[in-house]
XYZ file of N, CA and C in Angstrom:
726
model
N 158.060 211.532 86.104
C 157.236 210.464 85.454
C 156.958 209.464 86.563
N 155.648 209.162 86.608
C 155.293 208.139 87.630
C 155.600 206.777 87.105
N 156.303 206.036 87.779
C 156.576 204.652 87.468
C 155.583 203.749 88.083
N 155.103 202.900 87.357
C 154.142 201.926 87.908
C 154.856 200.553 87.877
N 154.504 199.887 88.926
C 155.093 198.492 88.971
C 154.499 197.661 87.839
N 155.424 197.259 86.979
C 154.952 196.381 85.850
C 154.982 194.927 86.298
N 153.866 194.337 86.181
C 153.843 192.920 86.641
C 154.831 192.043 85.848
N 155.417 191.177 86.475
C 156.402 190.272 85.764
C 155.751 189.546 84.616
N 156.593 189.372 83.562
C 156.109 188.671 82.369
C 155.967 187.176 82.704
N 154.794 186.711 82.417
C 154.559 185.263 82.794
C 155.449 184.387 81.886
N 155.787 183.305 82.433
C 156.552 182.281 81.664
C 155.733 181.574 80.628
N 156.276 180.483 80.169
C 155.568 179.702 79.133
C 154.199 179.303 79.637
N 153.172 179.460 78.846
C 151.798 179.126 79.318
C 151.800 177.711 79.846
N 150.977 177.571 80.879
C 150.947 176.197 81.474
C 150.368 175.243 80.433
N 150.984 174.139 80.419
C 150.489 173.028 79.542
C 149.843 171.932 80.301
N 150.421 171.518 81.388
C 149.792 170.514 82.186
C 150.483 170.392 83.518
N 149.766 169.910 84.526
C 150.360 169.540 85.809
C 150.624 170.744 86.661
N 151.105 170.542 87.852
C 151.399 171.637 88.812
C 152.699 172.328 88.452
N 152.955 173.534 88.883
C 154.127 174.265 88.533
C 155.406 173.602 89.097
N 156.453 173.737 88.378
C 157.763 173.172 88.811
C 158.725 174.334 89.043
N 159.454 174.256 90.132
C 160.372 175.374 90.474
C 161.726 175.040 89.866
N 162.365 176.103 89.252
C 163.667 175.838 88.639
C 164.623 175.372 89.640
N 165.581 174.623 89.138
C 166.640 174.077 90.032
C 167.404 175.160 90.746
N 167.712 174.998 91.980
C 168.505 175.985 92.769
C 167.664 176.972 93.512
N 166.289 177.027 93.329
C 165.450 177.972 93.974
C 164.481 177.179 94.829
N 164.484 177.416 96.101
C 163.588 176.673 97.011
C 162.230 177.264 96.900
N 161.251 176.419 96.881
C 159.831 176.985 96.820
C 159.439 177.399 98.189
N 158.561 178.478 98.210
C 157.911 178.899 99.431
C 156.697 178.016 99.685
N 156.505 177.645 100.933
C 155.281 176.825 101.250
C 154.426 177.621 102.112
N 153.212 177.603 101.895
C 152.275 178.325 102.680
C 151.989 177.595 103.960
N 151.184 178.102 104.783
C 150.777 177.429 106.025
C 150.078 176.101 105.718
N 150.044 175.298 106.655
C 149.447 173.997 106.485
C 148.036 174.050 106.125
N 147.324 175.199 106.419
C 145.893 175.208 106.159
C 145.616 175.637 104.721
N 146.670 175.876 103.876
C 146.498 176.162 102.478
C 146.374 177.633 102.199
N 146.438 178.576 103.073
C 146.341 180.006 102.816
C 147.688 180.540 102.389
N 147.722 181.748 101.746
C 149.012 182.309 101.298
C 149.844 182.744 102.496
N 151.170 182.794 102.260
C 152.108 183.178 103.347
C 151.990 184.661 103.665
N 152.318 184.981 104.907
C 152.204 186.402 105.338
C 153.458 187.151 104.913
N 154.414 186.632 104.246
C 155.611 187.330 103.884
C 155.393 188.215 102.615
N 154.222 188.102 102.005
C 154.005 188.877 100.833
C 154.050 188.054 99.570
N 153.789 188.776 98.432
C 153.728 187.976 97.162
C 155.099 187.443 96.826
N 155.024 186.272 96.298
C 156.262 185.573 95.837
C 156.447 185.843 94.334
N 157.540 186.370 93.928
C 157.739 186.593 92.471
C 157.679 185.307 91.681
N 157.128 185.434 90.600
C 157.001 184.246 89.728
C 158.346 183.900 89.172
N 158.662 182.655 89.000
C 159.948 182.231 88.413
C 160.025 182.632 86.983
N 161.200 182.689 86.505
C 161.395 183.080 85.072
C 160.753 182.143 84.184
N 160.688 180.902 84.493
C 160.122 179.898 83.585
C 159.296 178.945 84.423
N 158.099 178.744 84.028
C 157.176 177.830 84.734
C 156.581 176.811 83.707
N 156.652 175.589 84.054
C 156.018 174.556 83.202
C 155.090 173.717 83.985
N 154.058 173.265 83.375
C 153.087 172.356 83.985
C 153.096 171.057 83.262
N 153.073 170.014 83.913
C 152.899 168.689 83.275
C 151.641 168.043 83.808
N 150.687 167.845 82.846
C 149.449 167.262 83.244
C 149.238 165.940 82.561
N 149.096 164.905 83.265
C 148.969 163.594 82.576
C 147.777 163.560 81.632
N 148.021 162.934 80.472
C 146.964 162.866 79.493
C 145.854 161.959 80.066
N 144.658 162.373 79.805
C 143.566 161.478 80.301
C 143.670 160.089 79.692
N 143.576 159.085 80.472
C 143.643 157.691 79.985
C 142.391 157.345 79.210
N 142.664 156.837 78.103
C 141.534 156.423 77.211
C 140.762 155.348 77.897
N 139.454 155.500 77.810
C 138.595 154.488 78.425
C 138.842 153.131 77.741
N 139.043 152.174 78.551
C 139.330 150.823 77.918
C 138.107 150.388 77.150
N 138.372 149.799 75.964
C 137.338 149.293 75.091
C 136.636 148.132 75.768
N 135.343 148.061 75.595
C 134.639 146.906 76.225
C 135.177 145.607 75.628
N 135.252 144.638 76.442
C 135.745 143.348 75.982
C 134.862 142.743 74.906
N 135.502 142.238 73.829
C 134.754 141.628 72.742
C 134.562 140.167 72.883
N 135.150 139.571 73.916
C 135.051 138.117 74.080
C 133.658 137.749 74.476
N 133.054 136.824 73.741
C 131.687 136.458 74.050
C 131.629 135.564 75.284
N 130.534 135.631 75.942
C 130.380 134.764 77.095
C 130.462 133.268 76.673
N 130.913 132.450 77.623
C 131.081 131.009 77.328
C 129.793 130.382 76.901
N 128.683 130.727 77.444
C 127.362 130.119 77.096
C 127.023 130.502 75.682
N 127.305 131.778 75.272
C 126.984 132.190 73.870
C 127.875 131.428 72.901
N 129.169 131.236 73.259
C 130.060 130.469 72.332
C 129.591 129.066 72.178
N 129.159 128.446 73.253
C 128.675 127.035 73.139
C 127.441 126.949 72.257
N 126.567 127.941 72.399
C 125.326 127.972 71.558
C 125.693 128.100 70.056
N 126.660 128.991 69.798
C 127.077 129.152 68.383
C 127.732 127.961 67.780
N 128.524 127.231 68.584
C 129.185 126.024 68.104
C 128.051 124.922 67.863
N 127.053 124.838 68.704
C 126.011 123.887 68.504
C 125.219 124.161 67.216
N 124.966 125.462 66.971
C 124.237 125.874 65.772
C 125.076 125.494 64.490
N 126.389 125.827 64.592
C 127.277 125.507 63.483
C 127.333 124.004 63.192
N 127.441 123.228 64.238
C 127.501 121.780 64.033
C 126.200 121.231 63.474
N 125.050 121.750 63.925
C 123.770 121.316 63.355
C 123.647 121.644 61.872
N 124.104 122.846 61.489
C 124.025 123.252 60.062
C 124.914 122.296 59.220
N 126.151 122.016 59.690
C 127.010 121.142 58.916
C 126.431 119.707 58.803
N 125.901 119.215 59.953
C 125.260 117.888 59.946
C 124.124 117.826 58.968
N 123.251 118.845 58.932
C 122.149 118.829 57.987
C 122.623 118.873 56.608
N 123.694 119.630 56.306
C 124.205 119.696 54.955
C 124.758 118.347 54.530
N 125.420 117.650 55.395
C 125.925 116.257 55.068
C 124.839 115.314 54.804
N 123.788 115.297 55.614
C 122.646 114.435 55.477
C 121.925 114.721 54.105
N 121.726 116.013 53.832
C 121.116 116.399 52.584
C 121.918 115.928 51.375
N 123.231 116.021 51.468
C 124.107 115.539 50.384
C 123.989 113.999 50.216
N 123.942 113.262 51.260
C 123.829 111.829 51.168
C 122.506 111.447 50.578
N 121.396 112.104 50.971
C 120.098 111.792 50.462
C 120.038 112.132 48.931
N 120.590 113.242 48.566
C 120.647 113.582 47.119
C 121.380 112.539 46.328
N 122.536 112.105 46.908
C 123.363 111.096 46.166
C 122.602 109.778 45.998
N 121.923 109.356 47.027
C 121.176 108.173 46.998
C 120.041 108.245 45.932
N 119.323 109.373 45.892
C 118.297 109.571 44.924
C 118.876 109.629 43.463
N 120.026 110.225 43.372
C 120.571 110.333 42.026
C 121.072 108.957 41.569
N 121.617 108.157 42.413
C 121.994 106.829 42.006
C 120.827 105.939 41.622
N 119.766 106.096 42.407
C 118.560 105.235 42.145
C 117.890 105.682 40.855
N 117.966 106.969 40.493
C 117.298 107.432 39.300
C 118.182 107.461 38.057
N 119.445 107.016 38.239
C 120.340 107.034 37.062
C 119.943 105.979 36.087
N 120.020 106.276 34.774
C 119.597 105.248 33.803
C 120.534 104.093 33.767
N 121.763 104.200 34.328
C 122.731 103.052 34.282
C 122.712 102.236 35.522
N 121.505 102.184 36.201
C 121.433 101.356 37.410
C 121.550 99.901 37.063
N 121.897 99.068 38.073
C 122.185 97.637 37.799
C 120.986 96.920 37.203
N 119.788 97.263 37.766
C 118.632 96.508 37.241
C 118.363 96.768 35.785
N 118.582 98.006 35.297
C 118.429 98.336 33.939
C 119.483 97.630 33.096
N 120.753 97.602 33.647
C 121.848 96.958 32.933
C 121.556 95.493 32.717
N 121.042 94.806 33.745
C 120.719 93.402 33.594
C 119.687 93.154 32.551
N 118.649 94.021 32.608
C 117.537 93.839 31.649
C 118.035 94.054 30.207
N 118.936 95.022 30.031
C 119.418 95.373 28.717
C 120.402 94.313 28.199
N 121.210 93.732 29.061
C 122.224 92.782 28.629
C 121.766 91.352 28.554
N 120.613 91.062 29.198
C 120.131 89.663 29.216
C 120.376 89.048 30.521
N 119.924 87.778 30.703
C 119.956 87.032 31.923
C 120.619 85.673 31.648
N 121.595 85.353 32.522
C 122.296 84.054 32.406
C 121.785 83.173 33.570
N 121.348 81.922 33.260
C 120.873 80.987 34.281
C 121.905 79.791 34.288
N 122.439 79.550 35.466
C 123.420 78.415 35.591
C 123.003 77.550 36.832
N 121.938 77.913 37.524
C 121.514 77.170 38.689
C 120.162 76.599 38.412
N 120.001 75.303 38.543
C 118.753 74.628 38.292
C 117.717 75.021 39.294
N 116.524 75.279 38.817
C 115.415 75.592 39.680
C 114.535 74.343 39.763
N 113.527 74.236 40.677
C 112.675 73.088 40.715
C 112.093 72.809 39.327
N 112.059 71.534 39.013
C 111.711 71.111 37.663
C 110.321 71.692 37.258
N 110.283 72.265 36.061
C 109.003 72.815 35.516
C 108.425 71.837 34.460
N 109.263 70.950 33.990
C 108.762 69.973 32.969
C 107.724 69.040 33.661
N 106.532 68.955 33.068
C 105.526 68.132 33.723
C 105.940 66.724 33.986
N 105.513 66.249 35.143
C 105.757 64.862 35.482
C 104.511 64.083 35.068
N 104.546 62.684 34.880
C 105.717 61.885 35.151
C 106.683 61.894 33.953
N 107.896 61.481 34.243
C 108.927 61.308 33.204
C 109.098 59.818 32.944
N 109.562 59.435 31.776
C 109.909 60.317 30.622
C 108.707 60.915 29.979
N 108.994 62.010 29.251
C 107.997 62.718 28.467
C 108.516 62.958 27.095
N 107.780 62.576 26.118
C 108.232 62.741 24.734
C 107.629 64.008 24.107
N 108.229 64.494 23.021
C 107.679 65.631 22.234
C 107.826 66.968 22.893
N 108.841 67.098 23.779
C 109.049 68.414 24.447
C 109.832 69.301 23.466
N 109.227 70.487 23.192
C 109.902 71.409 22.272
C 111.037 72.259 22.931
N 111.975 72.741 22.146
C 113.126 73.457 22.737
C 112.710 74.666 23.597
N 111.629 75.336 23.263
C 111.215 76.493 24.049
C 110.699 76.105 25.400
N 110.466 74.767 25.613
C 109.930 74.286 26.892
C 111.070 73.677 27.764
N 112.277 73.659 27.191
C 113.365 73.040 27.969
C 113.661 73.895 29.241
N 113.937 73.161 30.276
C 114.235 73.864 31.553
C 115.618 73.492 32.003
N 116.311 74.540 32.587
C 117.654 74.287 33.022
C 117.674 73.104 33.976
N 118.575 72.146 33.700
C 118.751 70.941 34.509
C 118.034 69.732 33.880
N 117.211 69.939 32.796
C 116.535 68.816 32.141
C 117.606 67.848 31.546
N 117.278 66.581 31.580
C 118.113 65.507 30.973
C 117.325 64.902 29.794
N 118.122 64.594 28.765
C 117.511 64.155 27.479
C 118.076 62.833 27.016
N 117.239 61.918 26.626
C 117.689 60.635 26.043
C 117.755 60.814 24.509
N 118.788 60.174 23.947
C 119.016 60.239 22.474
C 118.925 61.703 21.995
N 119.653 62.533 22.589
C 119.484 64.017 22.370
C 120.070 64.401 21.007
N 119.265 65.255 20.245
C 119.704 65.878 19.019
C 119.408 67.352 19.154
N 120.431 68.253 19.262
C 120.178 69.672 19.486
C 119.397 70.375 18.344
N 119.373 69.784 17.176
C 118.702 70.362 16.015
C 117.281 69.797 15.855
N 116.901 68.895 16.710
C 115.557 68.287 16.587
C 114.514 69.313 17.057
N 113.283 69.192 16.495
C 112.200 70.075 16.845
C 111.561 69.672 18.172
N 111.866 68.424 18.664
C 111.330 67.992 19.935
C 112.276 66.913 20.476
N 112.213 66.702 21.790
C 113.142 65.773 22.411
C 112.366 65.009 23.526
N 113.051 63.958 24.021
C 112.514 63.162 25.032
C 113.197 63.482 26.386
N 112.424 64.008 27.318
C 112.994 64.366 28.601
C 112.808 63.212 29.621
N 113.885 62.850 30.266
C 113.896 61.729 31.199
C 114.402 62.164 32.559
N 114.157 61.342 33.535
C 114.749 61.614 34.890
C 116.198 61.489 34.792
N 116.922 62.371 35.453
C 118.414 62.406 35.376
C 119.036 61.223 36.031
N 118.357 60.410 36.843
C 118.966 59.216 37.413
C 118.761 57.989 36.554
N 118.230 58.264 35.319
C 118.145 57.162 34.324
C 119.030 57.485 33.174
N 119.266 56.553 32.313
C 120.229 56.758 31.220
C 119.824 57.901 30.312
N 120.738 58.802 30.057
C 120.528 59.958 29.165
C 121.858 60.321 28.487
N 121.739 61.084 27.419
C 122.988 61.481 26.684
C 123.240 62.927 26.767
N 122.402 63.784 27.361
C 122.665 65.197 27.421
C 121.872 65.819 28.593
N 122.399 66.977 29.028
C 121.720 67.697 30.087
C 121.914 69.191 29.822
N 120.857 69.946 29.970
C 120.895 71.392 29.780
C 121.504 72.030 31.043
N 122.675 72.668 30.898
C 123.352 73.174 32.157
C 123.467 74.688 32.167
N 123.132 75.422 31.150
C 123.208 76.898 31.129
C 122.232 77.443 30.073
N 121.572 78.578 30.409
C 120.716 79.217 29.473
C 120.937 80.720 29.586
N 121.120 81.376 28.413
C 121.205 82.843 28.431
C 120.041 83.299 27.600
N 119.331 84.337 28.189
C 118.120 84.873 27.549
C 118.380 86.280 27.131
N 118.281 86.628 25.876
C 118.365 87.985 25.447
C 117.027 88.772 25.720
N 117.137 90.064 25.865
C 115.927 90.837 26.069
C 115.052 90.845 24.820
N 113.738 91.033 25.018
C 112.828 90.987 23.861
C 113.131 92.104 22.871
N 113.590 93.205 23.337
C 113.843 94.330 22.442
C 115.163 94.209 21.644
N 115.918 93.204 21.891
C 117.232 93.061 21.236
C 117.064 92.694 19.741
N 117.887 93.351 18.910
C 117.847 92.986 17.519
C 118.717 91.759 17.303
N 118.481 91.010 16.202
C 119.185 89.797 15.955
C 120.660 90.119 15.862
N 121.493 89.508 16.745
C 122.900 89.870 16.750
C 123.743 89.218 15.694
N 123.252 88.143 15.078
C 124.018 87.414 14.081
C 124.522 86.094 14.695
N 124.756 85.109 13.806
C 125.111 83.787 14.244
C 126.421 83.766 15.050
N 127.415 84.521 14.585
C 128.755 84.491 15.250
C 128.588 85.014 16.694
N 127.856 86.068 16.832
C 127.633 86.666 18.177
C 126.880 85.719 19.079
N 125.938 84.985 18.525
C 125.172 83.969 19.301
C 126.093 82.795 19.675
N 126.945 82.362 18.821
C 127.857 81.299 19.156
C 128.810 81.728 20.294
N 129.322 82.956 20.228
C 130.194 83.435 21.258
C 129.441 83.567 22.583
N 128.212 83.992 22.560
C 127.447 84.095 23.780
C 127.184 82.716 24.393
N 126.890 81.727 23.519
C 126.674 80.364 24.030
C 127.940 79.810 24.616
N 129.079 80.092 24.051
C 130.391 79.661 24.626
C 130.572 80.333 25.993
N 130.261 81.594 26.145
C 130.378 82.258 27.432
C 129.476 81.548 28.463
N 128.279 81.188 28.048
C 127.371 80.500 29.013
C 127.983 79.160 29.431
N 128.573 78.437 28.482
C 129.200 77.147 28.864
C 130.365 77.374 29.867
N 131.185 78.375 29.603
C 132.326 78.649 30.395
C 131.910 79.103 31.815
N 130.764 79.699 31.953
C 130.260 80.122 33.234
C 129.640 79.019 34.063
N 129.472 77.857 33.474
C 128.810 76.766 34.143
C 129.694 76.126 35.174
N 129.167 75.850 36.352
C 129.884 75.073 37.349
C 129.226 73.679 37.472
N 130.072 72.653 37.168
C 129.507 71.270 37.191
C 129.799 70.623 38.549
N 128.991 69.614 38.898
C 129.154 68.918 40.142
C 130.105 67.747 40.045
N 130.282 66.995 41.119
C 131.232 65.908 41.156
C 130.861 64.776 40.143
N 129.602 64.550 39.859
C 129.206 63.507 38.936
C 129.808 63.692 37.567
N 130.112 64.950 37.190
C 130.637 65.158 35.843
C 132.000 64.526 35.654
N 132.738 64.283 36.753
C 134.056 63.676 36.647
C 134.027 62.185 36.304
N 132.806 61.585 36.367
C 132.669 60.177 36.102
C 132.361 59.826 34.646
N 132.229 60.855 33.849
C 131.857 60.610 32.473
C 132.709 61.447 31.519
N 132.815 60.929 30.288
C 133.461 61.705 29.225
C 132.392 62.579 28.615
N 132.588 63.969 28.800
C 131.549 64.849 28.410
C 132.099 65.929 27.484
N 131.227 66.419 26.624
C 131.566 67.554 25.781
C 130.452 68.661 25.962
N 130.905 69.919 25.627
C 129.912 70.982 25.614
C 129.283 71.028 24.217
N 127.996 71.354 24.200
C 127.355 71.533 22.824
C 126.445 72.777 23.022
N 126.505 73.606 21.946
C 125.752 74.822 22.035
C 124.544 74.810 21.084
N 123.549 75.585 21.463
C 122.343 75.726 20.658
C 121.850 77.181 20.737
N 121.601 77.791 19.556
C 121.149 79.186 19.585
C 120.117 79.387 18.395
N 119.333 80.457 18.503
C 118.277 80.637 17.503
C 118.794 81.076 16.156
N 118.020 80.694 15.136
C 118.330 81.217 13.800
C 117.584 82.536 13.658
N 117.864 83.244 12.554
C 117.186 84.461 12.360
C 115.685 84.319 12.256
N 115.214 83.166 11.706
C 113.794 82.889 11.616
C 113.177 82.681 12.970
N 113.794 81.858 13.805
C 113.237 81.614 15.132
C 113.322 82.913 16.028
N 114.390 83.691 15.757
C 114.488 84.970 16.523
C 113.291 85.844 16.207
N 112.891 85.924 14.944
C 111.771 86.749 14.522
C 110.486 86.232 15.193
N 110.412 84.948 15.492
C 109.246 84.365 16.119
C 109.262 84.480 17.641
N 110.297 85.102 18.230
C 110.376 85.336 19.588
C 111.381 84.507 20.372
N 112.148 83.662 19.708
C 113.123 82.834 20.405
C 114.338 83.693 20.768
N 114.628 83.850 22.082
C 115.719 84.687 22.550
C 116.678 83.924 23.425
N 116.662 82.594 23.448
C 117.465 81.869 24.357
C 118.646 81.208 23.701
N 119.791 81.151 24.384
C 120.974 80.422 23.904
C 121.248 79.367 24.945
N 121.402 78.080 24.528
C 121.516 76.945 25.464
C 122.945 76.369 25.377
N 123.324 75.854 26.519
C 124.566 75.111 26.641
C 124.227 73.733 27.260
N 124.703 72.678 26.586
C 124.432 71.299 27.036
C 125.790 70.645 27.367
N 125.780 69.655 28.211
C 126.885 68.682 28.262
C 126.322 67.416 27.624
N 127.129 66.794 26.769
C 126.669 65.622 26.060
C 127.723 64.505 26.195
N 127.233 63.280 26.146
C 128.090 62.080 26.188
C 128.250 61.506 24.804
N 129.392 61.466 24.204
C 129.530 60.904 22.877
C 129.122 59.427 22.807
N 129.142 58.708 23.941
C 128.788 57.297 23.927
C 127.322 57.001 24.062
N 126.445 58.011 23.994
C 124.981 57.774 24.035
C 124.478 57.959 25.441
N 123.406 57.151 25.749
C 122.696 57.296 27.015
C 123.411 56.589 28.140
N 124.614 57.104 28.478
C 125.463 56.474 29.493
C 125.502 57.257 30.791
N 124.909 58.463 30.795
C 124.910 59.313 32.031
C 123.766 58.851 32.914
N 123.989 58.652 34.166
C 122.920 58.198 35.058
C 122.753 59.112 36.320
N 123.236 60.371 36.242
C 123.095 61.270 37.324
C 123.198 62.710 36.743
N 122.657 63.658 37.554
C 122.760 65.019 37.106
C 124.210 65.524 37.310
N 124.754 66.215 36.337
C 126.113 66.703 36.478
C 126.144 68.120 37.026
N 125.002 68.680 37.402
C 124.988 69.980 38.031
C 125.218 69.761 39.555
N 125.706 70.773 40.245
C 125.908 70.622 41.727
C 124.620 70.336 42.444
């Protein structure tokens, strides 16, 4: 029987890298030019392994944005926030101005209190007789004053007088008649809100209130008056307002 040379059984299939020689067996090296040795074929080792480094994964591209782009994004974000704040402030201002409970509407609904004398509206010269209550002006001085009289005599405040109008509260035209007790209380509030000048300390004075009846209210009378009066008659010779 002819025997044929059976090629040696290969070792473990190569997995990676160059072959490694088992310990204790020196490897044959070929000539320096890389050709096979002239000594003949070299038997394969019983076990051969290859180690091949795994290919390095390509590094992911950097996700960090350029500095210029980041600055642009911050500027855009700041502008959006600023516009939102401005829009909110504008809306709030419009809402406050359009609210039904604004201060101007409240004053009109609650009435107006006058405690500071304005330039005299009572026609000159003084004294002037027959002045009706609806024509009284804050700061007017009256001789022989009677708060229930239908007319009074207005005199200059540096002449003898017995009363001076120091506060006026005016109800709105749309107000319903609140009743006598409410009117008295409102007149007292007007007197208490009055600030008198130094001349008031020179006289014995009382507060006196005047308010409309239901009949005069129906005719359009909406004012409540507060006077200072001297029980001794026409003894006041100066304005008691500041």
